[in-house]
Structures are given as structure tokens and as C-alpha cells.
């Protein structure tokens, strides 16, 4: 445990995990100390100080106390993108921080100190904040950090602000084989977007990517501060989806001979090392799809991979999309629209997986037609998408993330033909 042992009982497991992840290696070498009081150990100098909101026992986010403006900005900026219950807490804390009373009113503290006299290179190796400030050329950066339950597929996200409270970027932190791969994939997708900007859509710029200690970091530019949530969740923006799909060009191939389908077959073959029922069901499903649609020519191009209302926002009529970690360069055209329909039903509305799958197939048909897809392709795509989605879940489960009990085994039953679509 990296926090002063006399006080660790006051710390929640969520916060303890985050502290170990971000500062634990420096503690192990004796170069960093993390405490929950205001004391700086002898021979150390304070590098970061946070207010823990609302408390050490129930942390939700860490507010940087480097400056009053940074503290205010870390709670108020982008509040319009958050759920109402979260907005209320952040607004109250931010208002108090700007007035200068929140710093005194919130009792929870987290102080990160570094050994005095440590050279710049060692300091950057010991402190993630020092590393980011050096690599980005921004010595005044402050970090606001969300605290969430440490699930195997969850990645800490740091918000960066300058001393005046202006947003400077976001940092995604990959810490396991699964999350490191997702962070690397997002960085690659953002590079593709910078080289081939999708028509009509703004995408964060990749500012920095690479390893720090055993973590994988991707730093992206901030969103405009005036962005607002996407309101029309019931209908996906088809034209924007097309812009993503065609940004690097598209190609038309028969399903059975496409590289994407070969990749699906390889992933199914890999599932034979796991549950026998899963492997048999997926193989049977793929065989049925290939017999029915193998000769069908499909259009392949880029997909966002997590095209949902909560990853899209607007500012002065301009759309902005983020969270590209599941993006791929060679997926069937229309997958993003099917994903939107399924996730709105399954996650947003809390529907059963089979019901969400049926709604996805039914409601997406007009969207696919607007993309210019013919009836045969539109008939093939829903089951292809559900197979892709299940394989994603299977891969994350195999990497230690576990199953969403609402998704598995219900979706496996759908793929086996015992549910919709």
C-alpha cells in the first residue's frame, strides 16, 4: 500500500488502487511518498496535492489544488456532458473552489511528494505528472483525476489544465495487457483521423502516445469548452458515420473472401481453448452466415467501433467524436449504425440483449438504406455485427474483464438462433 500505513484504513479500495497504479512504482523505489494529511516527510518536497471529493472513504474525483482556477476548472469544465446527478455535485464543488472556500471545506486530502534533490530525469520517471509536463512542454499543468471502480477493462482518465484553468488535454492510462492494447489502438485510430480527417466531424488530436514505466499513455487534445451532449439518441447521424467509413477509402469484396471475415474465423478458432459450448456455437453461427451470405459483396471501411450518443457532442453546430479505442480500418459498412441502435437499447434503455438485438436489426434497416446498402447486405449485417460484438466481449472476458451478465449467455443464445434477430 503506497499511502501512509497509519491512515490507509480511511482510504477506499478504489482510490488505493488508483494511487498504487499512478504512484506505486515511485513509492517502491523510495522516491515518492503519498499521504492523506498535509505533512510533507523530511527530505521530500510536495509535487501534487488533491482534494478528494466527496471524501477519502467515498472518492469520486481528485481536484488539483495547484491553483484556484485549476481546481475550479477540473470540476466545472465539460459538466454539460455529464449526467444530472454528477453535474450537481461538480457544480457545487466548483463554485466553492472558485470562491476559495472549497479548499478549506473539503477535508479529504491526497498529497504526493518526491525526494528532494532528485534530478529532472529521475523525477520524470517517478512522477506521471512530471513526465507529462516535460513531454508536453507545459510546466504548469495540473491533473484532475476521476476515481472509479477498478474493473479489468477500465482505464483511468486524467484531465489536464493549465494554471489559468484552461483545458489542455486528456490522458488515457492502459495498465493491463487488455487496456494497454486498447490505448495503443486508440492512438493509431487518431493518427489515421489526423492523416485522413473524416468529413464534417471533429476528432481530438493525438498529442502524445507511448509507454511510461509499465503503463501505456495516450494524450489527446481537449474538446471545446462549449460542447453539449448529443440529444437525439433515437437516431444515429448517418452522414457522419459515412464520413468515418470512407475517410481512408473503401473497397467492396465478397464476405467470405474478405480480410475481415478471415479475422473473424481466426478469432473463433481461438475460442476453442475456452468454453466448448461457446466455441461450438460461434463456429456453427459462422458456418450458417457464410452459407447464406458468403458470396454477398459488402463494402468495407473504417468504423469508429463505439459509435454511441455518449461519445458524440456538439459545439456551434460542429460534431465532435471521441473514444476511438475499438476502431478498426476494415469493417463492414453499417456496423457503426448497428452499434448505435444496439447500445442505445441495451445500455441506454436497459433492454434485454435479445430485445436490443431485435430492435437493432429492425430500426437500423432504414439507416442502412440511407447509406446506400442494398436489401441483401442489410439482411446480412445485423447477425454479422452481433457476432463481432460477441467476439469483442469474448476477447475482453478472456483477458480477465469477465462477462456482463446481461450480455452473456443471452447473446450467445441469440447467435445460436434461440432469440432475435
Coordinates of C-alpha atoms in Angstrom, one line a residue:
X1 CA 0.0 0.0 0.0
X2 CA 1.5 3.3 -1.0
X3 CA -0.3 5.6 1.4
X4 CA 0.9 6.2 5.0
X5 CA 0.0 3.0 6.8
X6 CA -1.4 4.8 9.8
X7 CA -4.1 6.3 7.6
X8 CA -4.8 3.7 5.0
X9 CA -7.9 2.4 6.7
X10 CA -9.6 5.7 5.8
X11 CA -8.9 5.1 2.1
X12 CA -11.4 3.4 -0.2
X13 CA -10.3 0.4 -2.2
X14 CA -11.0 2.3 -5.5
X15 CA -8.6 5.2 -4.5
X16 CA -6.0 2.9 -3.1
X17 CA -5.9 1.0 -6.5
X18 CA -5.5 4.3 -8.4
X19 CA -2.8 5.5 -6.1
X20 CA -0.9 2.3 -6.5
X21 CA -1.2 2.4 -10.3
X22 CA -0.1 6.0 -10.7
X23 CA 2.5 6.4 -8.0
X24 CA 3.2 3.0 -6.6
X25 CA 6.5 2.3 -8.5
X26 CA 8.0 5.6 -7.2
X27 CA 7.0 4.6 -3.7
X28 CA 8.7 1.2 -4.1
X29 CA 12.0 2.9 -5.0
X30 CA 11.7 5.3 -2.1
X31 CA 11.5 8.3 -4.4
X32 CA 7.8 9.1 -3.8
X33 CA 5.5 9.4 -0.7
X34 CA 1.8 9.6 -0.8
X35 CA -0.1 10.7 2.3
X36 CA -3.6 11.7 3.3
X37 CA -2.6 14.5 5.6
X38 CA -0.9 17.9 5.0
X39 CA 2.5 16.7 6.2
X40 CA 5.5 16.5 3.8
X41 CA 8.0 13.9 5.0
X42 CA 11.5 15.1 5.9
X43 CA 13.8 15.0 2.8
X44 CA 10.8 15.3 0.4
X45 CA 9.1 18.2 -1.4
X46 CA 5.4 18.2 -2.4
X47 CA 4.8 17.7 -6.1
X48 CA 1.0 17.3 -6.2
X49 CA -1.9 18.0 -3.8
X50 CA -5.5 17.0 -4.4
X51 CA -8.8 17.4 -2.6
X52 CA -10.7 14.1 -2.6
X53 CA -14.3 14.6 -3.4
X54 CA -16.6 14.0 -1.6
X55 CA -14.3 12.1 0.9
X56 CA -11.5 9.6 1.3
X57 CA -14.0 6.9 2.1
X58 CA -16.2 7.6 -0.9
X59 CA -14.0 9.2 -3.6
X60 CA -15.4 10.2 -7.0
X61 CA -12.7 12.6 -8.3
X62 CA -9.4 14.2 -7.3
X63 CA -9.4 18.0 -7.6
X64 CA -5.9 19.6 -8.1
X65 CA -5.1 22.2 -5.6
X66 CA -2.2 23.8 -7.6
X67 CA -4.3 26.9 -8.2
X68 CA -7.8 28.1 -7.5
X69 CA -8.6 28.3 -11.2
X70 CA -7.4 24.8 -12.0
X71 CA -9.4 23.5 -9.0
X72 CA -12.5 25.2 -10.4
X73 CA -11.9 24.1 -14.0
X74 CA -11.4 20.4 -13.0
X75 CA -14.9 20.3 -11.6
X76 CA -16.9 22.6 -13.9
X77 CA -15.4 22.1 -17.4
X78 CA -17.5 19.8 -19.6
X79 CA -20.2 19.5 -17.0
X80 CA -22.8 19.7 -19.8
X81 CA -21.6 16.2 -20.9
X82 CA -22.2 14.6 -17.5
X83 CA -25.4 13.0 -16.0
X84 CA -27.5 15.4 -14.0
X85 CA -26.7 13.8 -10.6
X86 CA -23.0 14.2 -11.3
X87 CA -23.3 17.8 -12.6
X88 CA -24.9 19.0 -9.4
X89 CA -22.1 17.7 -7.2
X90 CA -19.4 19.1 -9.5
X91 CA -21.1 22.5 -9.8
X92 CA -21.3 22.8 -6.0
X93 CA -17.7 21.9 -5.6
X94 CA -16.5 24.1 -8.4
X95 CA -18.4 27.1 -7.1
X96 CA -16.8 26.6 -3.7
X97 CA -13.4 26.2 -5.2
X98 CA -13.6 29.4 -7.3
X99 CA -14.6 31.3 -4.1
X100 CA -11.7 29.8 -2.3
X101 CA -13.8 28.1 0.4
X102 CA -13.9 24.6 -1.0
X103 CA -10.2 24.1 -0.4
X104 CA -10.9 24.5 3.3
X105 CA -14.3 22.9 3.4
X106 CA -13.3 19.5 1.9
X107 CA -11.4 17.5 4.5
X108 CA -10.1 14.8 2.3
X109 CA -6.5 15.3 1.0
X110 CA -4.1 13.4 -1.1
X111 CA -0.5 14.6 -1.1
X112 CA 2.2 13.3 -3.4
X113 CA 5.8 14.2 -2.5
X114 CA 9.1 13.4 -4.3
X115 CA 12.6 13.1 -2.8
X116 CA 14.3 16.4 -2.6
X117 CA 17.2 16.9 -4.9
X118 CA 16.0 14.3 -7.4
X119 CA 17.2 15.2 -10.9
X120 CA 14.8 16.0 -13.7
X121 CA 15.2 12.7 -15.4
X122 CA 14.6 10.6 -12.3
X123 CA 11.7 12.9 -11.3
X124 CA 10.0 12.3 -14.7
X125 CA 10.5 8.5 -14.2
X126 CA 9.0 8.7 -10.7
X127 CA 6.0 11.1 -11.2
X128 CA 3.5 10.8 -14.0
X129 CA 2.7 14.5 -13.7
X130 CA 6.4 15.4 -14.1
X131 CA 6.6 13.1 -17.2
X132 CA 3.5 14.7 -18.8
X133 CA 4.7 18.3 -18.1
X134 CA 8.1 17.5 -19.6
X135 CA 6.9 15.7 -22.7
X136 CA 4.1 18.3 -23.4
X137 CA 6.4 21.2 -22.7
X138 CA 3.9 22.6 -20.2
X139 CA 5.4 23.1 -16.7
X140 CA 2.2 24.5 -15.2
X141 CA -0.1 21.5 -15.9
X142 CA -2.5 20.3 -13.2
X143 CA -4.3 17.0 -13.3
X144 CA -7.9 16.3 -12.4
X145 CA -8.5 12.6 -11.9
X146 CA -11.7 10.5 -11.8
X147 CA -12.0 7.7 -9.3
X148 CA -14.0 4.7 -10.4
X149 CA -14.2 1.0 -9.5
X150 CA -11.1 -0.8 -10.7
X151 CA -12.6 -3.2 -13.2
X152 CA -10.2 -5.2 -15.6
X153 CA -11.3 -3.2 -18.7
X154 CA -11.5 0.2 -17.1
X155 CA -8.8 2.8 -17.8
X156 CA -8.0 5.8 -15.5
X157 CA -8.5 9.1 -17.4
X158 CA -6.7 12.2 -16.3
X159 CA -7.9 15.7 -17.3
X160 CA -5.1 18.3 -17.8
X161 CA -5.5 22.0 -17.2
X162 CA -3.0 24.9 -17.2
X163 CA -2.6 27.2 -14.3
X164 CA -5.4 29.5 -15.6
X165 CA -7.9 26.7 -15.7
X166 CA -7.8 26.2 -19.5
X167 CA -8.2 22.6 -20.6
X168 CA -5.0 21.2 -22.0
X169 CA -5.9 17.6 -22.8
X170 CA -7.0 14.1 -21.7
X171 CA -4.8 11.2 -20.7
X172 CA -5.9 7.6 -21.0
X173 CA -3.9 5.1 -19.0
X174 CA -3.6 1.5 -20.0
X175 CA -2.3 -0.7 -17.2
X176 CA -3.0 -4.3 -18.2
X177 CA -2.5 -6.3 -21.5
X178 CA -6.1 -5.6 -22.5
X179 CA -6.2 -1.9 -21.6
X180 CA -2.7 -1.2 -23.0
X181 CA -3.8 -2.7 -26.3
X182 CA -7.0 -0.5 -26.3
X183 CA -4.9 2.7 -25.6
X184 CA -2.5 1.8 -28.4
X185 CA -5.4 1.1 -30.8
X186 CA -7.0 4.5 -30.0
X187 CA -3.7 6.2 -30.7
X188 CA -3.4 4.5 -34.0
X189 CA -7.0 5.4 -34.9
X190 CA -6.4 9.1 -34.0
X191 CA -3.3 9.1 -36.2
X192 CA -5.5 7.8 -39.1
X193 CA -8.0 10.6 -38.4
X194 CA -5.3 13.2 -38.4
X195 CA -4.0 11.9 -41.7
X196 CA -7.4 11.5 -43.3
X197 CA -9.9 13.8 -41.4
X198 CA -13.5 12.4 -41.5
X199 CA -15.8 14.7 -43.4
X200 CA -17.8 17.0 -41.1
X201 CA -16.5 15.5 -37.9
X202 CA -14.0 16.9 -35.4
X203 CA -11.7 14.4 -33.7
X204 CA -9.2 15.0 -30.8
X205 CA -5.6 15.4 -31.9
X206 CA -3.1 12.9 -30.6
X207 CA -0.6 15.0 -28.6
X208 CA 1.5 12.2 -27.1
X209 CA 1.5 8.4 -27.1
X210 CA 3.8 5.8 -25.7
X211 CA 4.9 3.9 -22.6
X212 CA 5.7 5.4 -19.2
X213 CA 7.1 2.8 -16.8
X214 CA 4.7 -0.2 -17.4
X215 CA 1.7 2.0 -18.4
X216 CA 0.6 2.9 -21.9
X217 CA -0.4 6.5 -22.3
X218 CA -2.4 8.4 -25.0
X219 CA -2.8 12.1 -24.5
X220 CA -5.3 13.9 -26.7
X221 CA -6.3 17.5 -27.2
X222 CA -9.2 18.9 -25.2
X223 CA -12.7 19.3 -26.5
X224 CA -14.1 22.8 -26.9
X225 CA -15.3 24.0 -23.6
X226 CA -18.8 24.8 -25.0
X227 CA -19.6 21.3 -26.2
X228 CA -23.1 19.9 -25.4
X229 CA -24.3 16.4 -25.3
X230 CA -25.8 14.7 -28.3
X231 CA -29.6 14.9 -27.7
X232 CA -31.1 12.8 -30.5
X233 CA -30.2 9.4 -29.2
X234 CA -33.0 7.8 -31.1
X235 CA -31.5 8.4 -34.5
X236 CA -27.8 7.9 -35.4
X237 CA -26.2 10.6 -37.6
X238 CA -25.9 8.5 -40.8
X239 CA -23.9 11.1 -42.8
X240 CA -21.2 11.4 -40.1
X241 CA -21.0 7.6 -39.9
X242 CA -20.4 7.5 -43.6
X243 CA -17.7 10.2 -43.2
X244 CA -15.8 7.9 -40.8
X245 CA -16.3 4.8 -43.1
X246 CA -14.8 6.4 -46.2
X247 CA -12.1 8.6 -44.7
X248 CA -9.3 6.2 -45.8
X249 CA -11.3 4.8 -48.8
X250 CA -13.5 1.8 -49.1
X251 CA -13.5 -1.5 -51.0
X252 CA -16.1 -4.0 -52.0
X253 CA -15.4 -7.7 -51.5
X254 CA -17.5 -10.9 -51.1
X255 CA -17.9 -11.5 -47.4
X256 CA -16.3 -15.0 -47.5
X257 CA -13.0 -13.8 -49.1
X258 CA -12.7 -10.5 -47.1
X259 CA -9.8 -10.0 -44.7
X260 CA -12.4 -9.0 -42.0
X261 CA -14.1 -12.4 -42.3
X262 CA -10.8 -14.2 -42.2
X263 CA -10.1 -12.4 -39.0
X264 CA -13.5 -13.4 -37.6
X265 CA -12.7 -17.0 -38.4
X266 CA -9.3 -16.8 -36.7
X267 CA -10.9 -15.3 -33.5
X268 CA -13.5 -18.1 -33.5
X269 CA -10.7 -20.7 -33.8
X270 CA -9.0 -19.1 -30.9
X271 CA -12.1 -19.6 -28.8
X272 CA -11.7 -23.4 -28.9
X273 CA -9.3 -23.0 -26.0
X274 CA -12.2 -21.8 -23.8
X275 CA -15.7 -22.9 -23.2
X276 CA -16.8 -25.7 -25.6
X277 CA -20.3 -24.5 -25.9
X278 CA -19.2 -21.0 -26.9
X279 CA -16.7 -22.4 -29.5
X280 CA -19.3 -24.7 -31.0
X281 CA -22.0 -22.0 -31.1
X282 CA -19.7 -19.5 -32.7
X283 CA -18.4 -22.0 -35.3
X284 CA -22.0 -23.0 -36.2
X285 CA -23.1 -19.4 -36.4
X286 CA -20.2 -18.5 -38.7
X287 CA -20.9 -21.5 -41.0
X288 CA -24.5 -20.5 -41.3
X289 CA -23.6 -16.9 -42.1
X290 CA -21.1 -18.0 -44.7
X291 CA -23.6 -20.4 -46.4
X292 CA -26.2 -17.7 -46.5
X293 CA -24.2 -14.6 -47.3
X294 CA -20.6 -15.7 -48.2
X295 CA -21.0 -14.6 -51.8
X296 CA -22.6 -11.3 -50.9
X297 CA -20.4 -8.3 -51.8
X298 CA -20.1 -6.0 -48.9
X299 CA -18.4 -2.6 -48.6
X300 CA -15.5 -2.4 -46.1
X301 CA -14.0 0.7 -44.5
X302 CA -13.2 2.4 -41.1
X303 CA -15.6 2.2 -38.2
X304 CA -15.4 4.1 -35.0
X305 CA -16.1 1.0 -33.0
X306 CA -18.1 2.6 -30.2
X307 CA -20.5 4.9 -32.1
X308 CA -23.0 5.9 -29.4
X309 CA -24.7 9.2 -28.3
X310 CA -22.4 9.5 -25.2
X311 CA -19.3 9.6 -27.4
X312 CA -20.6 12.4 -29.5
X313 CA -21.1 16.1 -28.7
X314 CA -21.8 19.3 -30.5
X315 CA -20.4 22.8 -30.3
X316 CA -21.8 25.6 -32.6
X317 CA -23.3 23.0 -34.9
X318 CA -20.0 21.1 -35.2
X319 CA -20.0 17.4 -34.1
X320 CA -17.1 16.0 -32.0
X321 CA -16.4 12.3 -31.5
X322 CA -14.1 10.6 -29.0
X323 CA -13.3 7.2 -27.5
X324 CA -11.8 5.5 -30.7
X325 CA -10.2 2.6 -28.8
X326 CA -12.3 -0.1 -30.6
X327 CA -11.9 1.5 -34.1
X328 CA -10.8 -0.6 -37.0
X329 CA -9.8 0.2 -40.6
X330 CA -11.6 -2.7 -42.4
X331 CA -15.1 -3.4 -41.1
X332 CA -18.4 -3.8 -43.0
X333 CA -20.0 -0.5 -43.8
X334 CA -23.0 0.0 -41.5
X335 CA -21.5 -1.5 -38.3
X336 CA -21.4 1.8 -36.5
X337 CA -25.1 2.4 -37.1
X338 CA -26.0 -1.1 -35.8
X339 CA -23.8 -0.5 -32.8
X340 CA -25.6 2.8 -32.1
X341 CA -29.0 1.1 -32.2
X342 CA -28.0 -1.8 -30.1
X343 CA -26.2 0.2 -27.4
X344 CA -29.0 2.7 -27.1
X345 CA -31.4 -0.1 -26.4
X346 CA -29.1 -2.3 -24.3
X347 CA -27.2 0.3 -22.3
X348 CA -29.3 3.4 -22.6
X349 CA -32.7 1.9 -22.2
X350 CA -31.7 -1.2 -20.2
X351 CA -33.4 -3.7 -22.6
X352 CA -32.7 -7.4 -22.6
X353 CA -29.9 -8.4 -25.0
X354 CA -32.2 -10.3 -27.3
X355 CA -34.7 -7.4 -27.4
X356 CA -31.9 -5.0 -28.1
X357 CA -30.7 -7.2 -30.9
X358 CA -34.1 -7.3 -32.5
X359 CA -34.6 -3.5 -32.2
X360 CA -31.1 -3.1 -33.7
X361 CA -32.0 -5.1 -36.8
X362 CA -35.4 -3.5 -37.2
X363 CA -34.6 0.1 -36.6
X364 CA -31.3 0.1 -38.4
X365 CA -32.8 -1.1 -41.7
X366 CA -33.7 2.5 -42.9
X367 CA -30.3 3.8 -41.8
X368 CA -28.5 1.1 -43.8
X369 CA -30.7 2.0 -46.8
X370 CA -29.6 5.7 -46.4
X371 CA -26.0 4.5 -46.6
X372 CA -26.9 3.1 -50.0
X373 CA -26.7 -0.6 -48.9
X374 CA -29.0 -3.0 -50.8
X375 CA -31.5 -5.3 -49.1
X376 CA -29.2 -8.4 -49.3
X377 CA -26.4 -6.6 -47.4
X378 CA -28.9 -5.1 -44.9
X379 CA -30.2 -8.6 -44.2
X380 CA -26.6 -10.0 -43.6
X381 CA -25.3 -7.1 -41.5
X382 CA -27.2 -7.5 -38.2
X383 CA -26.0 -11.0 -37.5
X384 CA -22.5 -10.1 -38.6
X385 CA -22.5 -7.2 -36.2
X386 CA -23.8 -9.3 -33.3
X387 CA -21.1 -11.9 -33.9
X388 CA -18.4 -9.2 -34.0
X389 CA -19.8 -7.7 -30.7
X390 CA -19.8 -11.1 -29.0
X391 CA -16.3 -11.8 -30.1
X392 CA -15.2 -8.4 -28.7
X393 CA -16.8 -9.4 -25.4
X394 CA -15.3 -12.8 -25.5
X395 CA -11.8 -11.3 -26.1
X396 CA -12.2 -9.0 -23.1
X397 CA -13.5 -11.8 -20.9
X398 CA -10.6 -13.9 -21.9
X399 CA -8.2 -11.1 -20.9
X400 CA -9.8 -11.0 -17.4
X401 CA -12.6 -8.5 -17.7
X402 CA -15.3 -11.0 -17.1
X403 CA -18.8 -11.1 -18.6
X404 CA -21.6 -8.6 -18.4
X405 CA -24.3 -11.0 -17.0
X406 CA -26.9 -9.2 -19.1
X407 CA -24.9 -9.8 -22.2
X408 CA -23.7 -13.4 -21.8
X409 CA -25.1 -16.0 -22.1
X410 CA -28.2 -14.2 -23.6
X411 CA -26.3 -13.0 -26.7
X412 CA -24.9 -16.5 -27.2
X413 CA -28.5 -17.8 -27.3
X414 CA -29.3 -15.1 -30.0
X415 CA -26.3 -16.2 -32.1
X416 CA -27.4 -19.8 -31.7
X417 CA -30.8 -19.0 -33.2
X418 CA -32.7 -19.2 -29.9
X419 CA -33.6 -15.5 -29.9
X420 CA -33.8 -12.5 -32.1
X421 CA -32.9 -11.4 -34.7

